[in-house]
Amino acid sequence: MESVVFIFSLIDCCALIFLSVYFIITLSDLECDYINARSCCSKLNKWVVPEVIGHAVVTVLMLISLHWFIFLLNLPVATWNIYRYIMVPSGNMGVFDPTEIHNRGQLKSHMKEAMIKLGFHLLCFFMYLYSMILALIND
Amino acid sequence: KKTSLNIVNIQQTTTQLALGGPVCPVQNWMQFPSGYGSHPPNYSAPSGHYSQVPNKAAASHLDNQYRASYYPTYYSSPAQNVMTPSVGTSVLNTQESQQLYNKTPHTVGSAEGPVQGAISSASYLHTSAQQSYSAFGNHYSTSVSSSVASQGFPLNSDHYAMPVVSSAVYPNVSYPPAAPGSVYGQAFTSQSLPVVGQVKETNKFSSQSTSVPHSLQQHVPVGYNTTLSTTSSAQSVQDNLCSNLTRSVAKVNNQINTGGIDSSQPVHSESQSVSFTKPGAGTSASSAVISSVRTPAPSLSSQPRSSPSVPQSPELALQEGMQFGGYVNNQASSAPAPLSSSSDDEEEDEEDEEAAIDSSSTTSSASPVLNNYDALEGGGYPETRSVTSSPVPAPSVPQTSKASKPFGYGYPTLQPGYQNAAAPTPVQPSNPGHHPGLQHYPQQYPGVNQLTSSIGGLSLQHSQQPESLRPVNLTQDRNILPVSSVPAPVPNLNSDLRKLNCSPDSFRCTLTNIPQTQALLNKAKLPLGLLLHPFRDLTQLPVITTSTIVRCRSCRTYINPFVSFIDQRRWKCNLCYRVNDVPEEFMYNPLTRSYGEPHKRPEVQNSTVELIASSDYMLRPPQPAVYLFVLDVSHNAVEAGYLTIVCQSLLENLDKLPGDSRTRIGFITFDSTVQFYNLQEGLSQPQMLIVSDIDDIFLPTPDSLLVNLHESKELIKDLLNALPNMFTNTRETHSALGPALQAAFKLMSPTGGRISVFQTQLPSLGAGLLHSREDPNQRSSTKVVQHLGPATDFYKKLALDCSGQQTAVDLFLLSSQYSDLASLACVSKYSAGCIYYYPSFHHSHNPAQAEKLQKDLKRYLTRKIGFEAVMRIRCTKGLSIHTFHGNFFVRSTDLLSLANVNPDAGFAVQMSIEESLTDTSLVCFQTALLYTSSKGERRIRVHTLCLPVVSSLADVYAGADVQAVVCLLANMAVDRSVSSSLADARDALVNAVVDSLAAYMSTASNLQQSMLIAPNSLKLFPLYILALLKQKAFRTGTSTRLDDRVYAMCQMKSQPLVHLMKMIHPNLYRIDKLIDESTIHVNDRVVPQPPLQKLSAEKLTREGAFLMDCGSIFYIWIGKNCDNNFIKDVLGYPNYASVPQTMTQLPEVDALSSERTRSFVSWLRDSRTLSPVLQVIKDENPAKTEFFQHLIEDRTEAAFSYYEFLLNIQQQVCK
């Protein structure tokens, strides 16, 4: 059972890693002016909710399967994701707003955030991998 | 799906067809804002500007030391490091060059003015007088420093030394007969006129200059060959006009013809001469002089300011006239150049970064033929008035001369002081005399304590503390307000660079001394940023047609005056430091008709130029001017009665709408349905098409809704005449703004253009409907102000769609109730539109607003417009743009997409220092605005600003531009209040003062810590911040409607600095004793110059009458015991009691005081683009509160008085 949990988490984590990479690539495209702010933001905004859900699912799963350490590790990031999504002002077009993204260094902070998330997901990936193997062996 | 499409023929009961009269559409441009005609670009100025080059060159050894010679002064007294005249030889250089300058005035007198001007002067362009002038002013000051006294031209040197005496005055006085021709020009040209005789410099330039006259005539035929026929019409007119001005008419003719490319000028000159019509030296001269006397009066302090104003002064006509002939000549000689030059251009990037549109590229007719256009568009706008047009009418300072005097006076009176100041300093050539002069000034002119700031800016030596750093004890020094307006500080550059630098009116930096590192900037606690007014109406603008637009290969910077030429074939980019080749074509200088002088090309001699772009800069053929009007016709709108005003204004200005023969226009009205108007040519009547399916809006007949203005003019007039009465009985109260905008977008998307939306209430139907969010009880809350941001993203999305299709939406909100401007404004904000708001508008109940709408509309409809524009801001490597403020969409890191650009739009950017600037002594900023003119021409307007880098905190403070700082802070505070909260924003504003003053006081160790000390450059900082805190946008505790607040915020983001400053800190004048005030002369009118009063009720005496200039509105407050003579003469009523409550105009009474008052008011009005409404306020008037709210130094229930505010700051500083 535990192995199933971790296999799922691993897959989910892979998806999140890909997503982070996609965010980074798209944002750096915008930085280099290969892409319009408008299309960049609409591309990214599409994936904000899947990311939130994907991460929330793993977190909840960890809570249910009583892996406290991993749950607590995931919790802040998941909370931040949800908070960010909820706190978007009513007039904005999503977490990434084309009219704001070039202002106040937002682009850079988004970039930084995506980088941190990538690192975090990579860490999680190996953790899940290890746990999965451990679980499989135990089984 | 019930798609109902009712077609209704508009029943026109009245026969209003005849009204319009025959109109010849083609002539539109001729009648273009009538004001244009009266705006006299100064030709001579440019000539001076250009010609100066030769001089400079004269001192230079071309081959060696290119750079050094090119900027002689630069070398000797490196501006960057301020003092230390470095190399001996180079010093010599400088001297020579300065000698030249000094002498020139004489030579002008003797030499044939016009011809000379012509020869040396450039141009096939009109330089912006302003710029050159300001440079000019600076130049003086510096020349003082080094050479003046030593050169043995006492008169001149004095003159130079002390800008107090206007250049204009001076020449007249000293060189009575001969000089007048060159009056100013000379001053200006003085540097330039390559007078060989006097300065025995046998280098090729001087020789060249002498020879040119001959060559001129020889060349004329050549010029002919290249003539474009189009010019001829302009010429003939011009000829007539100029004939008296120019020496040899015939010659002029010939040469004009050659104009071809630069034809813009001839036209210009035409308009100019027309307006003046006083070629005669005598009268105009006097008036000019007088005005100028006053103008420069603020003397040193206002140098930067005053200088720009001078050149604009219409009275310059004189000089212009004289120089004119020469000018034209120049053209002749220069004209062939661009044509002849050809080939071998470095190919432009195919993918032009600045091309704005998404369609495929095609070439189109961006031919340089549109002369008239050039003249009109490129050049004068009505407000070209000298003194007035300079946004800060600073220059005119009453203090110097009391009462208007014949100009001659000004000089003598000043002179003694002058001479004293300069004379006693027998400067050794090697030792700039600046320093001694410095000390003397303050003594000489004790009243002028603002002198100081500019001197500080100039200070070439730090041995003495610059004046802008002089500590001011804020709590003790109560009279910190300058007599006239606050001048912009002058960057501490050497004279050559300063001369070339961009005018502070279009381009200003908060810190004119750029800190070397971000750490230093952080320490200074002042924001670093730029305030731009890039599309400002300019009196003069060099328009350059060239087949190769020279740009840096790597960063795409346009070549500008601050690049360095490594040798003749290579130049080094001043932004990225890449070395580029000089293209073959650029080697040829059309001005001097010589080869191998790339550094004398107009692009390198002007920091503001306009280039005619080739097809490389287009992604599609330039669009025609397209105007769509979207009008609210619901019951509320009809009740307010704005339709009549709008239609009437449109009817009046239909012929003046900027555009060409392709101009298109359309109308949409909406209530709960959307009505389109078929105006296709051939119909007998306009046809109304009603679409009631607002959920899925569509265009009933897409082809015939936007029609050619000229082909369907009669139908359009019919419609405009009929519209106001068509909906009088409507019972429809809903407003489907969203669907109407969607329809408008669909209609405009194939072409792009301008949508003008008139809305009178909260949109209540269809997409984008809004709900009332304002809680009236919270209006005066001191705690949280909510709903400053938009409620929905509908309008933002729509704006971005529009922006993508090159369509801008301008919003006119005329409402009496809450209409959620915060949401609606988005539609304009992100599509680069503009926003107008008329609270409680009613055509009869609120005549002031109605009048304002009328005036705004007139300006709005006739002002210049640029379509499908993009603006890129580049800066020296190491700096980067942090945040943009204004109405636009930021498309990439440094590229702003502006669907439309208008002359009243201002922008701000915050910068950050990414890398240390230690290895450079200068930084440059360049904005390039690429736009399609209303005549379908692709143009690039380039501004370049150059600033020194400093490494010490004190220097950073010395260069602080307090107005720019405050405007940038206002922009930042708006962002903060939307994204965070109003309280945060207010705290941030206060902290900005506290932090910066604390940081300053910690640097100056000798100061007493118990006092609140500010550097002179920042002495107005607390006052302005307090004014901001009491501004509608940021105030708390005073009842403020949400829409009012949001509108004030919108204005802060989109107004240019000059207008914004008036909004923040209005000017108060006492006007009941204008007869006693000193005066200036503008356009033959005597304009009194009352001093600025503090914005405090203590200044309002009951015996007086006061005028408050708030930018968009003038209040005239009359005290209870005001002199009855004043009331009778100026207001036209027998006594105080009989003055009506609603009075918006000053009657024309035949009395001196009335005349003076009116001329003062109209002078104030002329200085801005929107003509403000005037409101007379008596004691018990309801508008009184409005008036008193502007008295920001006083205490209110909710806010500190100025003194309290200072104490509060002091407390926090000392903490």
Coordinates of C-alpha atoms in Angstrom, one line a residue, chain B residues 618-1006:
Chain B
M618 CA 6.9 49.0 -40.3
L619 CA 5.2 45.7 -40.1
R620 CA 2.3 46.9 -42.1
P621 CA 1.6 50.0 -44.1
P622 CA 1.1 53.0 -41.9
Q623 CA -2.5 53.1 -40.7
P624 CA -4.8 55.9 -41.5
A625 CA -6.2 58.0 -38.7
V626 CA -9.3 56.3 -37.5
Y627 CA -11.6 57.8 -34.9
L628 CA -14.6 56.1 -33.3
F629 CA -16.9 57.8 -30.9
V630 CA -18.9 55.6 -28.5
L631 CA -21.6 57.7 -26.8
D632 CA -23.8 56.9 -23.9
V633 CA -27.4 57.8 -24.8
S634 CA -29.2 56.4 -21.8
H635 CA -31.6 58.5 -19.8
N636 CA -28.9 59.6 -17.5
A637 CA -26.8 60.8 -20.3
V638 CA -29.5 62.7 -22.0
E639 CA -30.4 64.2 -18.6
A640 CA -26.8 65.4 -18.1
G641 CA -26.9 66.9 -21.6
Y642 CA -23.4 66.3 -22.6
L643 CA -24.4 65.1 -26.1
T644 CA -25.0 68.6 -27.3
I645 CA -21.5 69.7 -26.2
V646 CA -19.8 66.8 -27.7
C647 CA -21.6 67.0 -31.0
Q648 CA -21.1 70.7 -31.2
S649 CA -17.4 70.4 -30.5
L650 CA -17.0 67.7 -33.1
L651 CA -18.9 69.8 -35.7
E652 CA -16.6 72.7 -35.0
N653 CA -13.4 70.6 -35.1
L654 CA -14.3 68.1 -37.7
D655 CA -11.9 69.7 -40.2
K656 CA -9.2 70.0 -37.6
L657 CA -9.1 66.4 -36.7
P658 CA -5.5 65.3 -37.4
G659 CA -5.4 63.1 -40.4
D660 CA -5.0 62.9 -44.1
S661 CA -7.3 62.0 -47.0
R662 CA -7.7 58.5 -45.6
T663 CA -9.1 59.6 -42.2
R664 CA -12.0 57.6 -41.1
I665 CA -14.7 58.2 -38.5
G666 CA -17.5 56.3 -37.0
F667 CA -20.1 56.5 -34.3
I668 CA -21.7 54.1 -31.9
T669 CA -24.3 54.9 -29.3
F670 CA -25.5 52.7 -26.6
D671 CA -28.0 52.4 -23.8
S672 CA -29.4 48.9 -23.2
T673 CA -28.8 48.2 -26.9
V674 CA -26.1 49.2 -29.2
Q675 CA -26.8 51.5 -32.1
F676 CA -24.6 51.7 -35.1
Y677 CA -24.7 54.4 -37.8
N678 CA -24.3 53.6 -41.4
L679 CA -22.8 56.7 -43.0
Q680 CA -21.8 55.2 -46.3
E681 CA -21.3 57.7 -49.0
G682 CA -24.3 57.9 -51.2
L683 CA -27.0 57.5 -48.6
S684 CA -29.3 60.4 -48.3
Q685 CA -29.5 60.2 -44.5
P686 CA -27.5 58.5 -41.8
Q687 CA -28.9 55.1 -41.0
M688 CA -29.2 53.8 -37.5
L689 CA -28.8 50.1 -37.0
I690 CA -29.8 48.8 -33.6
V691 CA -28.4 45.6 -32.3
S692 CA -30.2 44.5 -29.2
D693 CA -28.4 41.2 -28.8
I694 CA -25.8 42.5 -26.4
D695 CA -24.7 39.1 -25.2
D696 CA -23.3 38.2 -28.6
I697 CA -22.5 41.5 -30.2
F698 CA -21.9 41.7 -33.9
L699 CA -21.4 44.3 -36.5
P700 CA -24.4 44.7 -38.7
T701 CA -22.6 46.1 -41.7
P702 CA -18.9 46.1 -41.0
D703 CA -17.9 48.0 -44.1
S704 CA -20.0 51.1 -43.8
L705 CA -19.8 52.0 -40.2
L706 CA -16.3 53.5 -40.3
V707 CA -16.4 55.9 -43.2
N708 CA -14.0 58.2 -44.9
L709 CA -14.4 61.6 -43.2
H710 CA -14.2 63.6 -46.4
E711 CA -16.4 61.5 -48.5
S712 CA -19.2 61.3 -46.1
K713 CA -18.8 64.6 -44.4
E714 CA -22.3 65.7 -45.1
L715 CA -23.8 62.6 -43.6
I716 CA -21.6 63.0 -40.6
K717 CA -22.7 66.5 -40.0
D718 CA -26.3 65.5 -40.3
L719 CA -25.8 62.8 -37.8
L720 CA -24.0 65.2 -35.4
N721 CA -26.7 67.7 -35.7
A722 CA -29.4 65.1 -35.2
L723 CA -27.8 63.1 -32.4
P724 CA -28.5 65.5 -29.4
N725 CA -32.2 65.5 -30.1
M726 CA -32.6 61.9 -31.1
F727 CA -32.8 60.5 -27.6
T728 CA -34.5 63.2 -25.7
N729 CA -37.4 61.1 -24.7
T730 CA -35.6 57.9 -23.9
R731 CA -36.7 56.0 -20.9
E732 CA -33.8 53.6 -21.0
T733 CA -31.8 53.8 -17.9
H734 CA -29.5 50.8 -18.4
S735 CA -26.1 51.1 -19.9
A736 CA -24.4 48.3 -21.9
L737 CA -21.0 49.7 -22.0
G738 CA -19.2 46.4 -22.2
P739 CA -20.9 45.2 -25.3
A740 CA -20.6 48.6 -26.9
L741 CA -16.8 48.5 -26.3
Q742 CA -16.7 45.0 -27.7
A743 CA -18.4 46.2 -30.8
A744 CA -16.1 49.1 -31.0
F745 CA -13.1 46.8 -30.7
K746 CA -14.4 44.6 -33.5
L747 CA -15.0 47.6 -35.6
M748 CA -11.5 49.0 -35.1
S749 CA -9.4 45.9 -35.1
P750 CA -8.7 45.8 -38.8
T751 CA -7.1 49.2 -38.7
G752 CA -6.4 50.4 -35.2
G753 CA -7.1 53.9 -34.2
R754 CA -8.7 55.8 -31.4
I755 CA -12.0 55.0 -29.6
S756 CA -13.4 57.8 -27.5
V757 CA -15.9 56.5 -25.0
F758 CA -18.4 58.8 -23.3
Q759 CA -20.0 57.2 -20.3
T760 CA -22.2 58.7 -17.6
Q761 CA -23.1 55.9 -15.2
L762 CA -22.2 52.5 -13.9
P763 CA -22.4 49.9 -16.7
S764 CA -25.3 47.8 -15.8
L765 CA -25.9 45.4 -18.6
G766 CA -24.0 42.7 -20.5
A767 CA -20.3 41.9 -20.3
G768 CA -18.4 44.1 -17.9
L769 CA -21.3 45.1 -15.8
L770 CA -20.3 46.6 -12.5
H771 CA -21.8 47.0 -9.1
S772 CA -21.6 49.9 -6.8
R773 CA -18.7 49.3 -4.4
E774 CA -18.6 52.6 -2.7
D775 CA -19.9 53.0 0.8
P776 CA -20.6 56.7 1.2
N777 CA -20.1 56.4 4.9
Q778 CA -16.5 55.5 4.4
R779 CA -15.7 58.5 2.3
S780 CA -14.0 60.3 5.1
S781 CA -12.7 57.3 6.8
T782 CA -9.2 57.6 8.2
K783 CA -8.7 53.9 8.2
V784 CA -9.0 51.8 5.1
V785 CA -9.9 52.9 1.7
Q786 CA -11.1 50.0 -0.3
H787 CA -11.8 49.3 -3.9
L788 CA -9.0 51.3 -5.4
G789 CA -8.4 48.4 -7.8
P790 CA -10.6 47.2 -10.6
A791 CA -13.5 44.9 -9.8
T792 CA -13.2 42.8 -12.9
D793 CA -10.6 42.0 -15.4
F794 CA -13.0 42.5 -18.3
Y795 CA -11.8 46.0 -19.0
K796 CA -8.2 45.1 -18.7
K797 CA -8.5 42.2 -21.1
L798 CA -10.4 44.4 -23.5
A799 CA -7.7 47.0 -23.2
L800 CA -5.0 44.5 -24.0
D801 CA -7.0 43.2 -26.9
C802 CA -7.3 46.7 -28.2
S803 CA -3.6 47.4 -27.6
G804 CA -2.8 44.3 -29.6
Q805 CA -4.8 45.8 -32.5
Q806 CA -3.3 49.2 -32.1
T807 CA -6.4 50.7 -30.7
A808 CA -6.5 53.1 -27.8
V809 CA -9.6 53.8 -25.7
D810 CA -10.0 57.2 -24.3
L811 CA -12.6 57.4 -21.5
F812 CA -14.7 60.5 -20.7
L813 CA -16.6 59.8 -17.6
L814 CA -19.3 62.4 -16.9
S815 CA -21.2 61.1 -14.0
S816 CA -23.0 62.4 -11.0
Q817 CA -22.9 59.2 -9.0
Y818 CA -20.3 56.5 -8.4
S819 CA -19.3 54.9 -11.6
D820 CA -16.5 52.7 -10.5
L821 CA -13.7 54.6 -12.3
A822 CA -11.3 52.2 -10.8
S823 CA -12.6 49.4 -13.0
L824 CA -13.5 51.5 -16.0
A825 CA -10.1 53.3 -16.1
C826 CA -8.4 50.0 -16.9
V827 CA -9.7 50.2 -20.4
S828 CA -7.7 53.3 -21.0
K829 CA -4.8 52.6 -18.8
Y830 CA -3.6 49.5 -20.6
S831 CA -4.5 50.6 -24.1
A832 CA -2.5 53.9 -23.7
G833 CA -5.6 56.0 -23.8
C834 CA -6.3 58.9 -21.6
I835 CA -9.0 59.5 -18.9
Y836 CA -11.2 62.5 -18.4
Y837 CA -13.5 62.7 -15.5
Y838 CA -16.2 65.3 -14.9
P839 CA -17.8 64.7 -11.5
S840 CA -21.4 65.8 -11.2
F841 CA -21.5 66.9 -14.7
H842 CA -24.6 68.7 -15.8
H843 CA -24.9 71.0 -18.8
S844 CA -26.8 73.7 -17.0
H845 CA -26.5 73.1 -13.3
N846 CA -22.8 72.8 -13.4
P847 CA -21.6 75.3 -16.0
A848 CA -18.0 75.1 -14.9
Q849 CA -17.8 71.4 -15.8
A850 CA -19.6 72.0 -19.0
E851 CA -17.1 74.6 -20.0
K852 CA -14.3 72.4 -19.0
L853 CA -15.6 69.6 -21.2
Q854 CA -15.9 72.0 -24.0
K855 CA -12.3 73.1 -23.7
D856 CA -10.9 69.7 -23.1
L857 CA -12.7 68.4 -26.2
K858 CA -11.3 71.2 -28.3
R859 CA -7.8 70.3 -27.3
Y860 CA -8.5 66.6 -27.4
L861 CA -9.9 66.6 -30.9
T862 CA -7.3 68.8 -32.4
R863 CA -4.1 67.9 -30.7
K864 CA -1.4 65.9 -32.4
I865 CA -1.7 62.1 -32.3
G866 CA 0.6 59.3 -33.0
F867 CA -0.8 55.8 -33.9
E868 CA 0.6 52.3 -33.5
A869 CA 3.4 53.6 -31.4
V870 CA 6.0 51.9 -29.4
M871 CA 8.5 53.5 -27.0
R872 CA 11.7 52.0 -25.9
I873 CA 13.8 53.3 -23.1
R874 CA 17.4 52.4 -23.2
C875 CA 20.0 53.2 -20.6
T876 CA 23.7 52.8 -20.1
K877 CA 24.9 49.3 -19.2
G878 CA 24.6 48.8 -15.5
L879 CA 21.3 50.6 -15.1
S880 CA 18.0 48.8 -15.6
I881 CA 14.4 49.7 -15.5
H882 CA 12.6 48.6 -12.5
T883 CA 9.0 49.8 -12.9
F884 CA 7.1 51.8 -15.5
H885 CA 4.3 54.3 -14.7
G886 CA 1.8 55.7 -17.1
N887 CA -0.8 54.5 -19.5
F888 CA 0.5 51.8 -21.8
F889 CA 1.2 48.1 -22.0
V890 CA 4.7 46.9 -21.2
R891 CA 5.4 44.5 -24.0
S892 CA 8.9 43.5 -23.0
T893 CA 11.4 44.6 -20.5
D894 CA 12.1 48.0 -22.0
L895 CA 9.4 48.3 -24.7
L896 CA 6.2 50.1 -24.1
S897 CA 3.4 49.5 -26.5
L898 CA 1.3 52.6 -27.0
A899 CA -1.6 52.2 -29.3
N900 CA -1.9 55.9 -29.4
V901 CA 0.4 58.5 -28.1
N902 CA -0.7 62.1 -27.4
P903 CA 1.2 65.2 -26.5
D904 CA -0.3 65.3 -23.0
A905 CA 0.9 62.0 -21.9
G906 CA 3.7 61.7 -19.4
F907 CA 5.5 58.6 -18.3
A908 CA 7.7 57.7 -15.4
V909 CA 10.2 54.9 -14.9
Q910 CA 12.0 53.8 -11.8
M911 CA 15.5 52.7 -12.4
S912 CA 17.8 50.5 -10.4
I913 CA 21.6 50.2 -10.6
E914 CA 22.4 46.6 -11.4
E915 CA 26.1 46.9 -11.8
S916 CA 28.5 49.4 -10.3
L917 CA 29.1 52.4 -12.6
T918 CA 32.6 53.0 -11.3
D919 CA 34.2 52.6 -14.7
T920 CA 32.1 55.3 -16.3
S921 CA 31.7 59.0 -15.6
L922 CA 28.6 59.6 -17.7
V923 CA 25.4 57.7 -18.1
C924 CA 22.9 58.2 -20.8
F925 CA 19.2 57.5 -21.2
Q926 CA 17.6 57.3 -24.6
T927 CA 13.9 57.1 -25.3
A928 CA 12.9 56.3 -28.8
L929 CA 9.3 56.7 -29.7
L930 CA 8.3 55.1 -33.0
Y931 CA 4.9 56.2 -34.2
T932 CA 2.7 56.7 -37.2
S933 CA 1.8 60.3 -37.6
S934 CA -1.7 61.2 -38.5
K935 CA -0.5 61.8 -42.0
G936 CA 0.6 58.2 -42.4
E937 CA 4.2 58.7 -41.9
R938 CA 6.4 56.5 -39.8
R939 CA 8.6 58.6 -37.5
I940 CA 10.9 58.1 -34.6
R941 CA 11.4 60.7 -32.0
V942 CA 14.6 60.2 -30.1
H943 CA 15.5 61.9 -26.8
T944 CA 18.8 61.4 -25.2
L945 CA 19.8 62.6 -21.7
C946 CA 23.3 62.5 -20.4
L947 CA 24.1 62.7 -16.7
P948 CA 27.3 62.5 -14.6
V949 CA 28.1 59.7 -12.2
V950 CA 29.2 60.7 -8.7
S951 CA 30.6 58.7 -5.9
S952 CA 29.8 60.7 -2.8
L953 CA 26.6 61.1 -1.0
A954 CA 26.8 64.8 -0.9
D955 CA 27.0 65.0 -4.7
V956 CA 23.9 62.9 -4.9
Y957 CA 22.0 65.3 -2.8
A958 CA 23.4 68.2 -4.7
G959 CA 21.9 66.9 -7.8
A960 CA 18.5 65.9 -6.5
D961 CA 15.6 67.3 -8.5
V962 CA 12.9 67.7 -5.9
Q963 CA 10.0 68.0 -8.3
A964 CA 11.0 64.9 -10.2
V965 CA 11.5 63.1 -7.0
V966 CA 8.0 64.1 -5.7
C967 CA 6.4 63.1 -9.0
L968 CA 8.1 59.8 -9.0
L969 CA 7.1 59.2 -5.4
A970 CA 3.5 60.1 -6.2
N971 CA 3.5 57.4 -8.9
M972 CA 5.0 54.9 -6.6
A973 CA 2.5 55.8 -3.9
V974 CA -0.4 55.2 -6.3
D975 CA 0.9 51.7 -7.0
R976 CA 1.4 51.1 -3.4
S977 CA -2.1 52.2 -2.4
V978 CA -3.6 49.9 -5.0
S979 CA -1.5 46.9 -4.3
S980 CA -1.3 47.3 -0.6
S981 CA -3.3 50.1 1.1
L982 CA -3.6 53.8 1.2
A983 CA -2.2 53.9 4.7
D984 CA 0.9 52.1 3.6
A985 CA 1.3 54.5 0.8
R986 CA 1.0 57.5 3.1
D987 CA 3.5 56.1 5.5
A988 CA 5.9 55.4 2.6
L989 CA 5.6 59.0 1.5
V990 CA 6.4 60.4 5.0
N991 CA 9.2 57.9 5.3
A992 CA 10.7 59.0 2.1
V993 CA 11.2 62.5 3.6
V994 CA 12.3 61.3 7.0
D995 CA 14.8 58.8 5.6
S996 CA 16.3 61.1 3.1
L997 CA 16.6 64.0 5.5
A998 CA 18.0 61.7 8.2
A999 CA 20.5 60.3 5.7
Y1000 CA 21.5 63.8 4.7
M1001 CA 21.9 65.0 8.2
S1002 CA 24.1 62.0 9.0
T1003 CA 26.4 62.9 6.2
A1004 CA 26.8 66.5 7.3
S1005 CA 28.4 65.9 10.6
N1006 CA 28.8 69.6 11.6

